[in-house]
Short mmCIF file of C-alpha atoms and ligand atoms in Angstrom, two decimals:
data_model
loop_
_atom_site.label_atom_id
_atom_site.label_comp_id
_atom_site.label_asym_id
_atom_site.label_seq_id
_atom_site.Cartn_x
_atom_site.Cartn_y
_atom_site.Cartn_z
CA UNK A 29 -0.01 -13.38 -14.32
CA UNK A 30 3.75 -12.70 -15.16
CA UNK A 31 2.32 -11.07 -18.33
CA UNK A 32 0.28 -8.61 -16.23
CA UNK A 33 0.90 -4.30 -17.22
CA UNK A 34 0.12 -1.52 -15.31
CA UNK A 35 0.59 2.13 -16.57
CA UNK A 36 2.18 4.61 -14.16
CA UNK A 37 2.91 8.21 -14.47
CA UNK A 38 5.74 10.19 -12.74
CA UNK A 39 3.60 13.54 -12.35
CA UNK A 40 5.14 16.80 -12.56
CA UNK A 41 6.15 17.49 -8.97
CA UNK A 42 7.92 14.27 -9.33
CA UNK A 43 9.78 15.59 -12.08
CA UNK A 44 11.27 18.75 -10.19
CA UNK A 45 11.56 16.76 -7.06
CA UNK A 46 14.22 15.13 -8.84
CA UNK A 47 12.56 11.63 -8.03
CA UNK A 48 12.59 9.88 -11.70
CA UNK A 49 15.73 7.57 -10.81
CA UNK A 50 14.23 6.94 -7.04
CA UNK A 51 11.05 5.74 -8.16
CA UNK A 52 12.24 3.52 -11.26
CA UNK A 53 14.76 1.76 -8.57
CA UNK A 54 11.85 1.24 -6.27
CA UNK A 55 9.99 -0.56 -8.99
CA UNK A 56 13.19 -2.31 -10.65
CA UNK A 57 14.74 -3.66 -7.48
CA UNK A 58 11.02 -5.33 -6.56
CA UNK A 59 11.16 -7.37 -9.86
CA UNK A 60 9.38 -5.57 -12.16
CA UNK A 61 9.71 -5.08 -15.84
CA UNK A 62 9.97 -1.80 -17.66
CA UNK A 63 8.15 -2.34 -20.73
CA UNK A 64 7.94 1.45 -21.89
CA UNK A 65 8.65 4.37 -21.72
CA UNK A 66 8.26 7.98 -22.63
CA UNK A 67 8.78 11.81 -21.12
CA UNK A 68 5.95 14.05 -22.48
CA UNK A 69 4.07 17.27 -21.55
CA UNK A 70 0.37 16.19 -21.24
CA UNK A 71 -2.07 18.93 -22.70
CA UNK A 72 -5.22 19.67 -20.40
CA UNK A 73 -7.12 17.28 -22.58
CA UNK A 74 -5.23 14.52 -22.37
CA UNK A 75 -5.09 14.43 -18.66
CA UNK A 76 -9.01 15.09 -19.04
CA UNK A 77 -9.39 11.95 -20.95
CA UNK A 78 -7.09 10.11 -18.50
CA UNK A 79 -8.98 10.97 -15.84
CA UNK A 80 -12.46 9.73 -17.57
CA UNK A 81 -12.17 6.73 -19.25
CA UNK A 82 -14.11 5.73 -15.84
CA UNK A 83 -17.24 7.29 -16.21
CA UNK A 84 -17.49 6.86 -12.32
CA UNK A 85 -14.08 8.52 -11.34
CA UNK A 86 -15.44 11.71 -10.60
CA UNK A 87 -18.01 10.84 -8.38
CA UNK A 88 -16.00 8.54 -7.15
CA UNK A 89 -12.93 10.82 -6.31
CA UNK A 90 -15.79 13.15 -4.77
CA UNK A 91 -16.65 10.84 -2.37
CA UNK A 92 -13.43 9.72 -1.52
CA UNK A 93 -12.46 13.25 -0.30
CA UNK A 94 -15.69 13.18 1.82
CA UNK A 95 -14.87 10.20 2.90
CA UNK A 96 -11.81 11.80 3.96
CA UNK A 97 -12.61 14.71 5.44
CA UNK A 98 -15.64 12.62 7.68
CA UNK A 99 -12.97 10.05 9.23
CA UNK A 100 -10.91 13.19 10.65
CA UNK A 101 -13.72 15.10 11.96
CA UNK A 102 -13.81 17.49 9.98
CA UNK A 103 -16.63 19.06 7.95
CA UNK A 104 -15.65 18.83 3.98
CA UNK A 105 -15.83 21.64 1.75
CA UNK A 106 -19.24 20.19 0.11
CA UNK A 107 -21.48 16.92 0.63
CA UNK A 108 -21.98 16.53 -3.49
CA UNK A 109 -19.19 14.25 -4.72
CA UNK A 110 -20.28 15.23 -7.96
CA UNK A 111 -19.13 19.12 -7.15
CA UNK A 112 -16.00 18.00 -6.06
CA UNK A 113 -14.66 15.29 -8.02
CA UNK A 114 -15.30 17.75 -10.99
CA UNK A 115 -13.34 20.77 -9.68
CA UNK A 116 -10.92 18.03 -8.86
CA UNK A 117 -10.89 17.10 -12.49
CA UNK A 118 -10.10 20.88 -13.85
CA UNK A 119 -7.54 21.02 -10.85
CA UNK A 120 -5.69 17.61 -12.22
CA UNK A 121 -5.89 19.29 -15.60
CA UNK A 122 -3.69 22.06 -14.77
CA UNK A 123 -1.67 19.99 -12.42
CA UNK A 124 -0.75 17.23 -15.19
CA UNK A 125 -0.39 19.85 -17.84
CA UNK A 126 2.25 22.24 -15.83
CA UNK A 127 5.38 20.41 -16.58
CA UNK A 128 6.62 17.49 -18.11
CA UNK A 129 5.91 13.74 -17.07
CA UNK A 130 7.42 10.20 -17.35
CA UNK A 131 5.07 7.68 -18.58
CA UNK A 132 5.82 4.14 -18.22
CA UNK A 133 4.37 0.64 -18.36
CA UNK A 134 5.84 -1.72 -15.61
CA UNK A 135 5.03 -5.60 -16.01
CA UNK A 136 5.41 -8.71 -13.65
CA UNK A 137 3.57 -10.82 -11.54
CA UNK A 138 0.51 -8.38 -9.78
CA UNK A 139 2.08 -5.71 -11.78
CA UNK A 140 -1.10 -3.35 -10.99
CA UNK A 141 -1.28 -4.52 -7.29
CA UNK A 142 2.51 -4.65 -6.29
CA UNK A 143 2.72 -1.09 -8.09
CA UNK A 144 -0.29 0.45 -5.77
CA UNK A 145 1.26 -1.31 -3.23
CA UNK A 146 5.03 0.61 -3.45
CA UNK A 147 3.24 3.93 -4.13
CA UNK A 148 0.81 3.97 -0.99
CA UNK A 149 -2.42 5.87 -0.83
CA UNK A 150 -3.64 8.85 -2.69
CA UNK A 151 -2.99 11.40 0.42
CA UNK A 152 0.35 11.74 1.31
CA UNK A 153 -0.45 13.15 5.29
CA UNK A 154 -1.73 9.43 5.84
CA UNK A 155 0.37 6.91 2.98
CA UNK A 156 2.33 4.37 4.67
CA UNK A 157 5.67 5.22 5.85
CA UNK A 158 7.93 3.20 2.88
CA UNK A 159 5.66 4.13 -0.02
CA UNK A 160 7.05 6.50 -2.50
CA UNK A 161 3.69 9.13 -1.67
CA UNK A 162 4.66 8.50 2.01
CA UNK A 163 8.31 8.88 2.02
CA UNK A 164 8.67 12.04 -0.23
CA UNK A 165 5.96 14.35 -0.17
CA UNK A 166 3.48 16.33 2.89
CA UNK A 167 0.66 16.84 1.00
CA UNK A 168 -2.66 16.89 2.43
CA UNK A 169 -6.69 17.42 1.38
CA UNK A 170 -6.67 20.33 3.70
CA UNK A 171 -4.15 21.81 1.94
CA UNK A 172 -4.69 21.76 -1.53
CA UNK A 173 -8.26 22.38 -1.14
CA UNK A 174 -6.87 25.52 0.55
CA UNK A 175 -5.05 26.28 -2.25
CA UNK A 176 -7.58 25.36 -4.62
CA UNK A 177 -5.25 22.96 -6.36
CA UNK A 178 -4.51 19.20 -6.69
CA UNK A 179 -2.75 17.47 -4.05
CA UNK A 180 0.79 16.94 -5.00
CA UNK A 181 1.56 13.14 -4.78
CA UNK A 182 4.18 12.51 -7.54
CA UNK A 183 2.58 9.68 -9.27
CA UNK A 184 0.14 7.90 -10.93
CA UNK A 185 -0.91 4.02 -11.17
CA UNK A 186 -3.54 2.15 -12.58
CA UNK A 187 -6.09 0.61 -9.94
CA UNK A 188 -7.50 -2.62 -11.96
CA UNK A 189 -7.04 -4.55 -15.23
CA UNK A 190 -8.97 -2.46 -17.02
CA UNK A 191 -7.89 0.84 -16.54
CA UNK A 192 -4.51 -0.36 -16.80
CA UNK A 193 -5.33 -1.72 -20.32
CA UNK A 194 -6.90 1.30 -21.56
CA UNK A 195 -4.82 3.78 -19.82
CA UNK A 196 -2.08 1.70 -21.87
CA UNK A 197 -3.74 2.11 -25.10
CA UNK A 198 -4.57 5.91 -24.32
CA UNK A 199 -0.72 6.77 -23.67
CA UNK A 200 1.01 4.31 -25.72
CA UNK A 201 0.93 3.22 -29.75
CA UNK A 202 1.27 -1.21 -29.58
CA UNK A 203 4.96 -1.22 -31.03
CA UNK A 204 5.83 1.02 -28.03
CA UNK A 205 5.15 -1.47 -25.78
CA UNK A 206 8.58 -3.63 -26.31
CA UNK A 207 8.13 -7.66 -25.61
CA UNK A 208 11.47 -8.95 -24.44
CA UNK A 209 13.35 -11.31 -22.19
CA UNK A 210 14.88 -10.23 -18.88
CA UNK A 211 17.40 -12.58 -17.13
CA UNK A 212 15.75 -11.88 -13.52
CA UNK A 213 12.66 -13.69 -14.66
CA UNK A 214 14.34 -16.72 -14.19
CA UNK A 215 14.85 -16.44 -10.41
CA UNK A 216 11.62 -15.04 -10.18
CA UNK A 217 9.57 -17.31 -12.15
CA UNK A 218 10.89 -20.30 -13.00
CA UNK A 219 9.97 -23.63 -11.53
CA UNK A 220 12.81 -25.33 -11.61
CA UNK A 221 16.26 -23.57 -10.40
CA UNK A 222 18.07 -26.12 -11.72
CA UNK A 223 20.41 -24.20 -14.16
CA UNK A 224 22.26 -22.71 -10.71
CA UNK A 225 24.48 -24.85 -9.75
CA UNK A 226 27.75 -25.41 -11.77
P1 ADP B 737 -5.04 7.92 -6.95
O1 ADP B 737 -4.09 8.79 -7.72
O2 ADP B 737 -4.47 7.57 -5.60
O3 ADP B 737 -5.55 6.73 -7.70
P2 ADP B 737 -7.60 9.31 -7.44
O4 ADP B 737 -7.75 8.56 -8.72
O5 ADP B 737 -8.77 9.35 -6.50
O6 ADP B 737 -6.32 8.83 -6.59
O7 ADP B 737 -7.26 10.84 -7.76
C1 ADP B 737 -6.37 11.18 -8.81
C2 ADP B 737 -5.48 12.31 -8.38
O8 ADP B 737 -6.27 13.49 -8.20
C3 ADP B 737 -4.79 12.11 -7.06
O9 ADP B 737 -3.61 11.35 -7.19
C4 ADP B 737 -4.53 13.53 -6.61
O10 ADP B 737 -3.40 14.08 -7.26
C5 ADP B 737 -5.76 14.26 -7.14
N1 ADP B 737 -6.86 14.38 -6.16
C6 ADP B 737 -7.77 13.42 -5.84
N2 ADP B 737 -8.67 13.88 -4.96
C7 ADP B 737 -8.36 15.17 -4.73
C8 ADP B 737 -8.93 16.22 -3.92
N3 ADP B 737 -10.01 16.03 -3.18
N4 ADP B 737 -8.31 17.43 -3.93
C9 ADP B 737 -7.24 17.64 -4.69
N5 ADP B 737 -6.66 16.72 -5.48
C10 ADP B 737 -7.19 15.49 -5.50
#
């Protein structure tokens, strides 16, 4: 479990936001590891493949702006999750492309969950106050649908094991992933505390 990676992407917005150090403290000063990491400009393709190694995220990213939409009363801008989730995917594609990014792979103990956890759900109007979408950003469906655009939340992070694993191997060569000791994992992990005391 202390072995576990998640991949996480500091989105453009985040970028001009001025927000890089913020969230790396967030995810340092919980206990996690920073494995790797790299500032790139992502090409439309690349955050088209990102977006579809899960054959199931566009329907899936449909439905969950339906979803959204239903719980508020309101009527959503189409009942196909198909038709959405793709013009969400050529939306992300220009939103991921327009600037550059800070890619990064973050390991510890329920790397993937603790991550989700810190950044908060994917619409900022309703992530927890004290998550990174919730503390920094207004975003809302209603208003990037408006603007026929993504909705701006800063960052990325994996949801399970295996899109963290292959969302790993799509951004990052295996000697780019560094392996090394860090003196905090022996408060954090170790059974015994023993060496403390002088
Ligand atoms: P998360 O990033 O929280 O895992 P998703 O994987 O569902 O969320 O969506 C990926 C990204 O696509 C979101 O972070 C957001 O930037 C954008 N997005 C998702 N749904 C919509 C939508 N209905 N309208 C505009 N942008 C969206």
């Amino acid at each position: 479990m202390k072995t576990e990676k998640t991949f996480v992407i500091i989105k453009p917005d985040g970028i001009q936001r001025s927000l890089i150090g913020e969230i790396i403290g967030r995810f340092e000063r919980i206990g996690l590891k920073l494995v790797a990491m790299r500032m790139c400009l992502p090409t439309p393709e690349m955050a088209r493949k990102h977006y579809t190694i899960d054959p199931e995220w566009v329907r899936k990213a449909g439905q969950k702006s339906i979803d959204n939409y239903k719980s508020k009363g309101l009527v959503p801008p189409s009942d196909n999750p198909l038709e959405i989730g793709n013009k969400v995917l050529g939306r992300l594609e220009k939103y991921l492309s327009s600037g550059p990014v800070v890619t990064m792979v973050w390991q510890g103990a329920h790397a993937i969950q603790i991550v989700r956890k810190l950044v908060g759900g994917t619409e900022p109007l309703s992530s927890d106050t004290g998550t990174i979408r919730g503390d920094f950003v207004l975003d809302s469906y209603r208003m990037s649908d408006q603007d026929e655009r993504s909705i701006r939340n800063l960052i990325h992070a994996s949801g399970s094991v295996d899109e963290a694993h292959q969302e790993i191997d799509l951004w990052f060569k295996k000697d780019e992933v560094i392996k090394y000791k860090h003196i905090q994992e022996a408060i954090l992990y170790d059974v015994n505390l023993d060496g403390i005391l002088e």
